[in-house]
Amino acid sequence: SAVISQKPSRDICQRGTSLTIQCQVDSQVTMMFWYRQQPGQSLTLIATANQGSEATYESGFVIDKFPISRPNLTFSTLTVSNMSPEDSSIYLCSVEDGGEGYTFGSGTRLTVV
Amino acid sequence: KQEVTQIPAALSVPEGENLVLNCSFTDSAIYNLQWFRQDPGKGLTSLLLIQSSQREQTSGRLNASLDKSSGRSTLYIAASQPGDSATYLCAVRRGAGYSTLTFGKGTMLLVSP
């Protein structure tokens, strides 16, 4: 199975600042997915990141707020920009793991104060 | 639009009990269904993946069944242990050409010693 290293595991940030979350996969993958899990809620897909092209954002998410980079087939970053307390969530990256379904990173628990 | 519901939202049992978690989905045209475990503030760990053509999958004390026509899946946990305490999420994938998952809100399980 693929192994994803996600950093940071948690952070407490001031409103108005930005945080960049990194995910490193131990194998090459075509697509990487970024999810948000707000307190008490299930996971919501933010965007799909393909190497060499712009990310595809889901309804309600915009590139200015959640810019994504995908410089190669094993790495991606998600930035949460100009943060407000409403951005306090767990952010997760995910990849499709061959015939084994989807594998997720360990999550980034973000608190905005 | 696919909707996934998990019942119960929370469950508390004494150690040693066998238990069943339920997942239902509104659109039976799924490609596969995946069960995950999530510890508080952490990422997701894949437990079982059931393809649409399969009826069940087993891993250790876990058994997941799928009744695609009725839009239901169950996760059976045998001889529960305190270490099983976590939130259990089910997610469905629409089709081979669709790479995103639709999640339920999860069942929070507490197994007391």
PDB file of C-alpha atoms in Angstrom:
ATOM      1  CA  SER A   1       0.000   0.000   0.000  1.00  0.00           C
ATOM      2  CA  ALA A   2       1.043   3.583  -0.602  1.00  0.00           C
ATOM      3  CA  VAL A   3       2.335   5.519   2.382  1.00  0.00           C
ATOM      4  CA  ILE A   4       1.636   9.235   2.699  1.00  0.00           C
ATOM      5  CA  SER A   5       3.615  11.551   4.946  1.00  0.00           C
ATOM      6  CA  GLN A   6       1.617  14.670   5.826  1.00  0.00           C
ATOM      7  CA  LYS A   7       3.016  17.685   7.624  1.00  0.00           C
ATOM      8  CA  PRO A   8       2.381  19.455   9.921  1.00  0.00           C
ATOM      9  CA  SER A   9       0.236  17.203  12.083  1.00  0.00           C
ATOM     10  CA  ARG A  10      -1.284  20.184  13.829  1.00  0.00           C
ATOM     11  CA  ASP A  11      -0.935  23.915  14.086  1.00  0.00           C
ATOM     12  CA  ILE A  12      -2.480  26.890  15.801  1.00  0.00           C
ATOM     13  CA  CYS A  13      -2.495  29.975  13.589  1.00  0.00           C
ATOM     14  CA  GLN A  14      -3.478  33.605  13.884  1.00  0.00           C
ATOM     15  CA  ARG A  15      -6.353  34.836  11.752  1.00  0.00           C
ATOM     16  CA  GLY A  16      -5.263  36.523   8.561  1.00  0.00           C
ATOM     17  CA  THR A  17      -2.180  34.343   8.133  1.00  0.00           C
ATOM     18  CA  SER A  18      -1.612  31.378   5.801  1.00  0.00           C
ATOM     19  CA  LEU A  19      -0.574  27.792   6.391  1.00  0.00           C
ATOM     20  CA  THR A  20       0.910  25.391   3.871  1.00  0.00           C
ATOM     21  CA  ILE A  21       0.315  21.680   4.304  1.00  0.00           C
ATOM     22  CA  GLN A  22       2.569  19.154   2.601  1.00  0.00           C
ATOM     23  CA  CYS A  23       1.942  15.584   1.473  1.00  0.00           C
ATOM     24  CA  GLN A  24       4.651  13.249   0.249  1.00  0.00           C
ATOM     25  CA  VAL A  25       3.751   9.856  -1.251  1.00  0.00           C
ATOM     26  CA  ASP A  26       6.195   6.964  -1.428  1.00  0.00           C
ATOM     27  CA  SER A  27       5.152   6.118  -4.990  1.00  0.00           C
ATOM     28  CA  GLN A  28       4.198   8.024  -8.117  1.00  0.00           C
ATOM     29  CA  VAL A  29       0.502   8.805  -8.431  1.00  0.00           C
ATOM     30  CA  THR A  30      -1.473  10.615 -11.092  1.00  0.00           C
ATOM     31  CA  MET A  31      -3.974  12.368  -8.855  1.00  0.00           C
ATOM     32  CA  MET A  32      -3.853  13.600  -5.303  1.00  0.00           C
ATOM     33  CA  PHE A  33      -6.963  14.696  -3.437  1.00  0.00           C
ATOM     34  CA  TRP A  34      -7.365  17.280  -0.713  1.00  0.00           C
ATOM     35  CA  TYR A  35     -10.228  17.035   1.813  1.00  0.00           C
ATOM     36  CA  ARG A  36     -11.507  19.173   4.648  1.00  0.00           C
ATOM     37  CA  GLN A  37     -13.246  17.804   7.722  1.00  0.00           C
ATOM     38  CA  GLN A  38     -14.945  20.470   9.787  1.00  0.00           C
ATOM     39  CA  PRO A  39     -15.691  19.722  13.448  1.00  0.00           C
ATOM     40  CA  GLY A  40     -18.381  17.082  13.767  1.00  0.00           C
ATOM     41  CA  GLN A  41     -18.745  16.749  10.006  1.00  0.00           C
ATOM     42  CA  SER A  42     -17.679  14.278   7.396  1.00  0.00           C
ATOM     43  CA  LEU A  43     -15.036  14.779   4.753  1.00  0.00           C
ATOM     44  CA  THR A  44     -15.592  17.236   1.923  1.00  0.00           C
ATOM     45  CA  LEU A  45     -13.422  17.224  -1.170  1.00  0.00           C
ATOM     46  CA  ILE A  46     -11.639  20.538  -1.750  1.00  0.00           C
ATOM     47  CA  ALA A  47      -9.811  19.801  -4.985  1.00  0.00           C
ATOM     48  CA  THR A  48      -8.041  17.243  -7.136  1.00  0.00           C
ATOM     49  CA  ALA A  49      -4.402  17.915  -7.960  1.00  0.00           C
ATOM     50  CA  ASN A  50      -2.843  16.610 -11.166  1.00  0.00           C
ATOM     51  CA  GLN A  51       0.822  16.979 -11.954  1.00  0.00           C
ATOM     52  CA  GLY A  52       1.478  19.519 -14.661  1.00  0.00           C
ATOM     53  CA  SER A  53      -1.934  21.158 -14.652  1.00  0.00           C
ATOM     54  CA  GLU A  54      -4.048  23.353 -12.450  1.00  0.00           C
ATOM     55  CA  ALA A  55      -6.011  21.729  -9.688  1.00  0.00           C
ATOM     56  CA  THR A  56      -9.718  21.117 -10.146  1.00  0.00           C
ATOM     57  CA  TYR A  57     -11.748  22.687  -7.354  1.00  0.00           C
ATOM     58  CA  GLU A  58     -15.111  21.540  -6.052  1.00  0.00           C
ATOM     59  CA  SER A  59     -18.060  23.845  -5.722  1.00  0.00           C
ATOM     60  CA  GLY A  60     -17.566  26.262  -2.849  1.00  0.00           C
ATOM     61  CA  PHE A  61     -13.764  26.172  -2.941  1.00  0.00           C
ATOM     62  CA  VAL A  62     -11.607  28.654  -4.850  1.00  0.00           C
ATOM     63  CA  ILE A  63      -7.968  28.789  -5.819  1.00  0.00           C
ATOM     64  CA  ASP A  64      -7.346  32.139  -4.114  1.00  0.00           C
ATOM     65  CA  LYS A  65      -8.330  30.668  -0.766  1.00  0.00           C
ATOM     66  CA  PHE A  66      -6.842  27.176  -1.224  1.00  0.00           C
ATOM     67  CA  PRO A  67      -3.944  27.337  -3.689  1.00  0.00           C
ATOM     68  CA  ILE A  68      -2.498  23.927  -4.507  1.00  0.00           C
ATOM     69  CA  SER A  69       0.849  22.962  -5.966  1.00  0.00           C
ATOM     70  CA  ARG A  70       1.755  19.659  -7.595  1.00  0.00           C
ATOM     71  CA  PRO A  71       5.370  19.912  -8.743  1.00  0.00           C
ATOM     72  CA  ASN A  72       5.869  16.170  -9.313  1.00  0.00           C
ATOM     73  CA  LEU A  73       4.128  12.811  -9.093  1.00  0.00           C
ATOM     74  CA  THR A  74       4.914  12.234  -5.406  1.00  0.00           C
ATOM     75  CA  PHE A  75       4.326  15.596  -3.753  1.00  0.00           C
ATOM     76  CA  SER A  76       1.621  18.217  -3.275  1.00  0.00           C
ATOM     77  CA  THR A  77       0.921  21.177  -1.049  1.00  0.00           C
ATOM     78  CA  LEU A  78      -2.310  22.862   0.009  1.00  0.00           C
ATOM     79  CA  THR A  79      -2.226  26.403   1.361  1.00  0.00           C
ATOM     80  CA  VAL A  80      -5.042  27.763   3.490  1.00  0.00           C
ATOM     81  CA  SER A  81      -4.874  31.510   2.915  1.00  0.00           C
ATOM     82  CA  ASN A  82      -6.049  34.506   4.914  1.00  0.00           C
ATOM     83  CA  MET A  83      -7.366  32.219   7.603  1.00  0.00           C
ATOM     84  CA  SER A  84     -10.388  32.834   9.794  1.00  0.00           C
ATOM     85  CA  PRO A  85     -11.731  30.730  12.700  1.00  0.00           C
ATOM     86  CA  GLU A  86     -14.140  29.076  10.239  1.00  0.00           C
ATOM     87  CA  ASP A  87     -11.120  27.425   8.601  1.00  0.00           C
ATOM     88  CA  SER A  88     -10.441  25.426  11.757  1.00  0.00           C
ATOM     89  CA  SER A  89     -10.671  21.856  10.505  1.00  0.00           C
ATOM     90  CA  ILE A  90      -8.741  18.718   9.815  1.00  0.00           C
ATOM     91  CA  TYR A  91      -7.198  18.766   6.342  1.00  0.00           C
ATOM     92  CA  LEU A  92      -6.317  15.482   4.666  1.00  0.00           C
ATOM     93  CA  CYS A  93      -4.649  14.409   1.468  1.00  0.00           C
ATOM     94  CA  SER A  94      -5.444  11.160  -0.294  1.00  0.00           C
ATOM     95  CA  VAL A  95      -4.367   9.036  -3.243  1.00  0.00           C
ATOM     96  CA  GLU A  96      -5.918   6.129  -5.059  1.00  0.00           C
ATOM     97  CA  ASP A  97      -3.947   3.073  -4.075  1.00  0.00           C
ATOM     98  CA  GLY A  98      -4.168   0.746  -7.045  1.00  0.00           C
ATOM     99  CA  GLY A  99      -6.833  -1.841  -6.398  1.00  0.00           C
ATOM    100  CA  GLU A 100      -6.841  -1.188  -2.677  1.00  0.00           C
ATOM    101  CA  GLY A 101      -9.108   1.821  -2.643  1.00  0.00           C
ATOM    102  CA  TYR A 102      -7.910   5.109  -1.238  1.00  0.00           C
ATOM    103  CA  THR A 103      -5.125   5.843   1.217  1.00  0.00           C
ATOM    104  CA  PHE A 104      -5.110   8.955   3.395  1.00  0.00           C
ATOM    105  CA  GLY A 105      -2.451  10.986   5.088  1.00  0.00           C
ATOM    106  CA  SER A 106      -2.403  11.345   8.861  1.00  0.00           C
ATOM    107  CA  GLY A 107      -4.200  14.688   8.707  1.00  0.00           C
ATOM    108  CA  THR A 108      -3.406  18.259   9.728  1.00  0.00           C
ATOM    109  CA  ARG A 109      -5.432  19.600  12.607  1.00  0.00           C
ATOM    110  CA  LEU A 110      -5.691  23.351  12.131  1.00  0.00           C
ATOM    111  CA  THR A 111      -6.960  25.757  14.764  1.00  0.00           C
ATOM    112  CA  VAL A 112      -7.327  29.425  13.846  1.00  0.00           C
ATOM    113  CA  VAL A 113      -7.471  31.894  16.718  1.00  0.00           C
TER     114      VAL A 113
ATOM    115  CA  LYS B   1     -26.669  13.291  -5.867  1.00  0.00           C
ATOM    116  CA  GLN B   2     -25.318  10.452  -3.778  1.00  0.00           C
ATOM    117  CA  GLU B   3     -25.985  10.639  -0.052  1.00  0.00           C
ATOM    118  CA  VAL B   4     -24.445   8.346   2.521  1.00  0.00           C
ATOM    119  CA  THR B   5     -25.979   7.836   5.957  1.00  0.00           C
ATOM    120  CA  GLN B   6     -24.481   6.025   8.898  1.00  0.00           C
ATOM    121  CA  ILE B   7     -26.473   4.724  11.820  1.00  0.00           C
ATOM    122  CA  PRO B   8     -26.029   4.946  14.729  1.00  0.00           C
ATOM    123  CA  ALA B   9     -24.125   8.210  15.063  1.00  0.00           C
ATOM    124  CA  ALA B  10     -22.618   6.960  18.310  1.00  0.00           C
ATOM    125  CA  LEU B  11     -22.392   3.626  20.052  1.00  0.00           C
ATOM    126  CA  SER B  12     -21.078   2.603  23.447  1.00  0.00           C
ATOM    127  CA  VAL B  13     -20.556  -1.060  24.289  1.00  0.00           C
ATOM    128  CA  PRO B  14     -18.693  -3.117  26.887  1.00  0.00           C
ATOM    129  CA  GLU B  15     -15.608  -4.992  25.851  1.00  0.00           C
ATOM    130  CA  GLY B  16     -16.244  -8.359  24.244  1.00  0.00           C
ATOM    131  CA  GLU B  17     -19.509  -7.521  22.540  1.00  0.00           C
ATOM    132  CA  ASN B  18     -20.119  -8.153  18.880  1.00  0.00           C
ATOM    133  CA  LEU B  19     -21.514  -5.121  17.090  1.00  0.00           C
ATOM    134  CA  VAL B  20     -22.814  -3.939  13.749  1.00  0.00           C
ATOM    135  CA  LEU B  21     -22.397  -0.548  12.136  1.00  0.00           C
ATOM    136  CA  ASN B  22     -24.696   0.439   9.308  1.00  0.00           C
ATOM    137  CA  CYS B  23     -24.146   2.447   6.153  1.00  0.00           C
ATOM    138  CA  SER B  24     -26.782   3.266   3.549  1.00  0.00           C
ATOM    139  CA  PHE B  25     -26.470   5.080   0.242  1.00  0.00           C
ATOM    140  CA  THR B  26     -29.138   6.549  -2.004  1.00  0.00           C
ATOM    141  CA  ASP B  27     -27.741   5.692  -5.440  1.00  0.00           C
ATOM    142  CA  SER B  28     -27.073   1.977  -5.862  1.00  0.00           C
ATOM    143  CA  ALA B  29     -24.926   2.534  -8.954  1.00  0.00           C
ATOM    144  CA  ILE B  30     -21.636   2.403  -7.085  1.00  0.00           C
ATOM    145  CA  TYR B  31     -18.221   1.116  -8.115  1.00  0.00           C
ATOM    146  CA  ASN B  32     -17.087   0.159  -4.636  1.00  0.00           C
ATOM    147  CA  LEU B  33     -17.481   0.957  -0.947  1.00  0.00           C
ATOM    148  CA  GLN B  34     -14.702   1.462   1.547  1.00  0.00           C
ATOM    149  CA  TRP B  35     -14.760   1.410   5.354  1.00  0.00           C
ATOM    150  CA  PHE B  36     -12.301   3.564   7.286  1.00  0.00           C
ATOM    151  CA  ARG B  37     -11.340   4.105  10.868  1.00  0.00           C
ATOM    152  CA  GLN B  38     -10.467   7.549  12.221  1.00  0.00           C
ATOM    153  CA  ASP B  39      -8.911   8.190  15.596  1.00  0.00           C
ATOM    154  CA  PRO B  40      -9.613  11.619  17.165  1.00  0.00           C
ATOM    155  CA  GLY B  41      -7.924  14.435  15.263  1.00  0.00           C
ATOM    156  CA  LYS B  42      -6.135  12.004  12.959  1.00  0.00           C
ATOM    157  CA  GLY B  43      -6.265  10.760   9.400  1.00  0.00           C
ATOM    158  CA  LEU B  44      -8.166   7.796   8.002  1.00  0.00           C
ATOM    159  CA  THR B  45      -7.043   4.194   8.078  1.00  0.00           C
ATOM    160  CA  SER B  46      -8.549   1.910   5.463  1.00  0.00           C
ATOM    161  CA  LEU B  47     -10.205  -1.180   6.911  1.00  0.00           C
ATOM    162  CA  LEU B  48     -12.004  -2.925   4.074  1.00  0.00           C
ATOM    163  CA  LEU B  49     -12.775  -2.329   0.420  1.00  0.00           C
ATOM    164  CA  ILE B  50     -15.755  -4.054  -1.212  1.00  0.00           C
ATOM    165  CA  GLN B  51     -16.146  -3.993  -4.964  1.00  0.00           C
ATOM    166  CA  SER B  52     -19.670  -3.663  -6.341  1.00  0.00           C
ATOM    167  CA  SER B  53     -19.567  -7.287  -7.518  1.00  0.00           C
ATOM    168  CA  GLN B  54     -18.685  -8.607  -4.064  1.00  0.00           C
ATOM    169  CA  ARG B  55     -20.998  -9.465  -1.187  1.00  0.00           C
ATOM    170  CA  GLU B  56     -18.530  -9.283   1.677  1.00  0.00           C
ATOM    171  CA  GLN B  57     -14.949  -8.870   2.759  1.00  0.00           C
ATOM    172  CA  THR B  58     -13.221 -10.026   5.920  1.00  0.00           C
ATOM    173  CA  SER B  59     -10.125  -8.910   7.767  1.00  0.00           C
ATOM    174  CA  GLY B  60      -9.436 -10.387  11.174  1.00  0.00           C
ATOM    175  CA  ARG B  61     -12.326  -9.529  13.494  1.00  0.00           C
ATOM    176  CA  LEU B  62     -13.931  -7.287  10.867  1.00  0.00           C
ATOM    177  CA  ASN B  63     -16.466  -8.331   8.280  1.00  0.00           C
ATOM    178  CA  ALA B  64     -18.115  -5.962   5.848  1.00  0.00           C
ATOM    179  CA  SER B  65     -21.088  -6.859   3.708  1.00  0.00           C
ATOM    180  CA  LEU B  66     -22.591  -5.101   0.727  1.00  0.00           C
ATOM    181  CA  ASP B  67     -26.127  -5.259  -0.627  1.00  0.00           C
ATOM    182  CA  LYS B  68     -25.851  -2.942  -3.588  1.00  0.00           C
ATOM    183  CA  SER B  69     -29.438  -3.304  -4.758  1.00  0.00           C
ATOM    184  CA  SER B  70     -30.809  -2.124  -1.436  1.00  0.00           C
ATOM    185  CA  GLY B  71     -28.096   0.492  -0.938  1.00  0.00           C
ATOM    186  CA  ARG B  72     -26.710  -0.942   2.293  1.00  0.00           C
ATOM    187  CA  SER B  73     -23.473  -2.040   3.854  1.00  0.00           C
ATOM    188  CA  THR B  74     -22.721  -3.286   7.340  1.00  0.00           C
ATOM    189  CA  LEU B  75     -19.484  -3.500   9.259  1.00  0.00           C
ATOM    190  CA  TYR B  76     -19.445  -6.296  11.811  1.00  0.00           C
ATOM    191  CA  ILE B  77     -16.882  -6.150  14.601  1.00  0.00           C
ATOM    192  CA  ALA B  78     -16.449  -9.338  16.594  1.00  0.00           C
ATOM    193  CA  ALA B  79     -15.311  -9.477  20.200  1.00  0.00           C
ATOM    194  CA  SER B  80     -14.833  -5.715  20.506  1.00  0.00           C
ATOM    195  CA  GLN B  81     -11.816  -4.316  22.372  1.00  0.00           C
ATOM    196  CA  PRO B  82     -11.091  -0.887  23.889  1.00  0.00           C
ATOM    197  CA  GLY B  83      -8.587  -0.335  21.093  1.00  0.00           C
ATOM    198  CA  ASP B  84     -11.474  -0.455  18.623  1.00  0.00           C
ATOM    199  CA  SER B  85     -12.725   2.869  20.015  1.00  0.00           C
ATOM    200  CA  ALA B  86     -12.710   5.308  17.095  1.00  0.00           C
ATOM    201  CA  THR B  87     -14.998   6.818  14.478  1.00  0.00           C
ATOM    202  CA  TYR B  88     -15.878   4.504  11.614  1.00  0.00           C
ATOM    203  CA  LEU B  89     -16.596   6.044   8.215  1.00  0.00           C
ATOM    204  CA  CYS B  90     -17.977   4.489   5.090  1.00  0.00           C
ATOM    205  CA  ALA B  91     -17.436   5.990   1.658  1.00  0.00           C
ATOM    206  CA  VAL B  92     -18.760   5.092  -1.777  1.00  0.00           C
ATOM    207  CA  ARG B  93     -17.164   5.599  -5.145  1.00  0.00           C
ATOM    208  CA  ARG B  94     -19.533   6.350  -7.989  1.00  0.00           C
ATOM    209  CA  GLY B  95     -17.784   4.628 -10.857  1.00  0.00           C
ATOM    210  CA  ALA B  96     -14.463   3.596 -12.346  1.00  0.00           C
ATOM    211  CA  GLY B  97     -14.290   6.877 -14.233  1.00  0.00           C
ATOM    212  CA  TYR B  98     -15.032   8.919 -11.135  1.00  0.00           C
ATOM    213  CA  SER B  99     -12.208   9.233  -8.686  1.00  0.00           C
ATOM    214  CA  THR B 100     -13.915  10.961  -5.777  1.00  0.00           C
ATOM    215  CA  LEU B 101     -15.579   9.491  -2.717  1.00  0.00           C
ATOM    216  CA  THR B 102     -18.805  10.383  -0.932  1.00  0.00           C
ATOM    217  CA  PHE B 103     -18.541   9.940   2.814  1.00  0.00           C
ATOM    218  CA  GLY B 104     -21.012   9.347   5.588  1.00  0.00           C
ATOM    219  CA  LYS B 105     -20.700  11.290   8.829  1.00  0.00           C
ATOM    220  CA  GLY B 106     -19.448   8.258  10.699  1.00  0.00           C
ATOM    221  CA  THR B 107     -20.284   6.204  13.753  1.00  0.00           C
ATOM    222  CA  MET B 108     -18.347   7.087  16.912  1.00  0.00           C
ATOM    223  CA  LEU B 109     -17.644   3.846  18.794  1.00  0.00           C
ATOM    224  CA  LEU B 110     -16.597   3.632  22.417  1.00  0.00           C
ATOM    225  CA  VAL B 111     -15.666   0.235  23.820  1.00  0.00           C
ATOM    226  CA  SER B 112     -15.288   0.288  27.580  1.00  0.00           C
ATOM    227  CA  PRO B 113     -13.113  -2.163  29.519  1.00  0.00           C
TER     228      PRO B 113
END
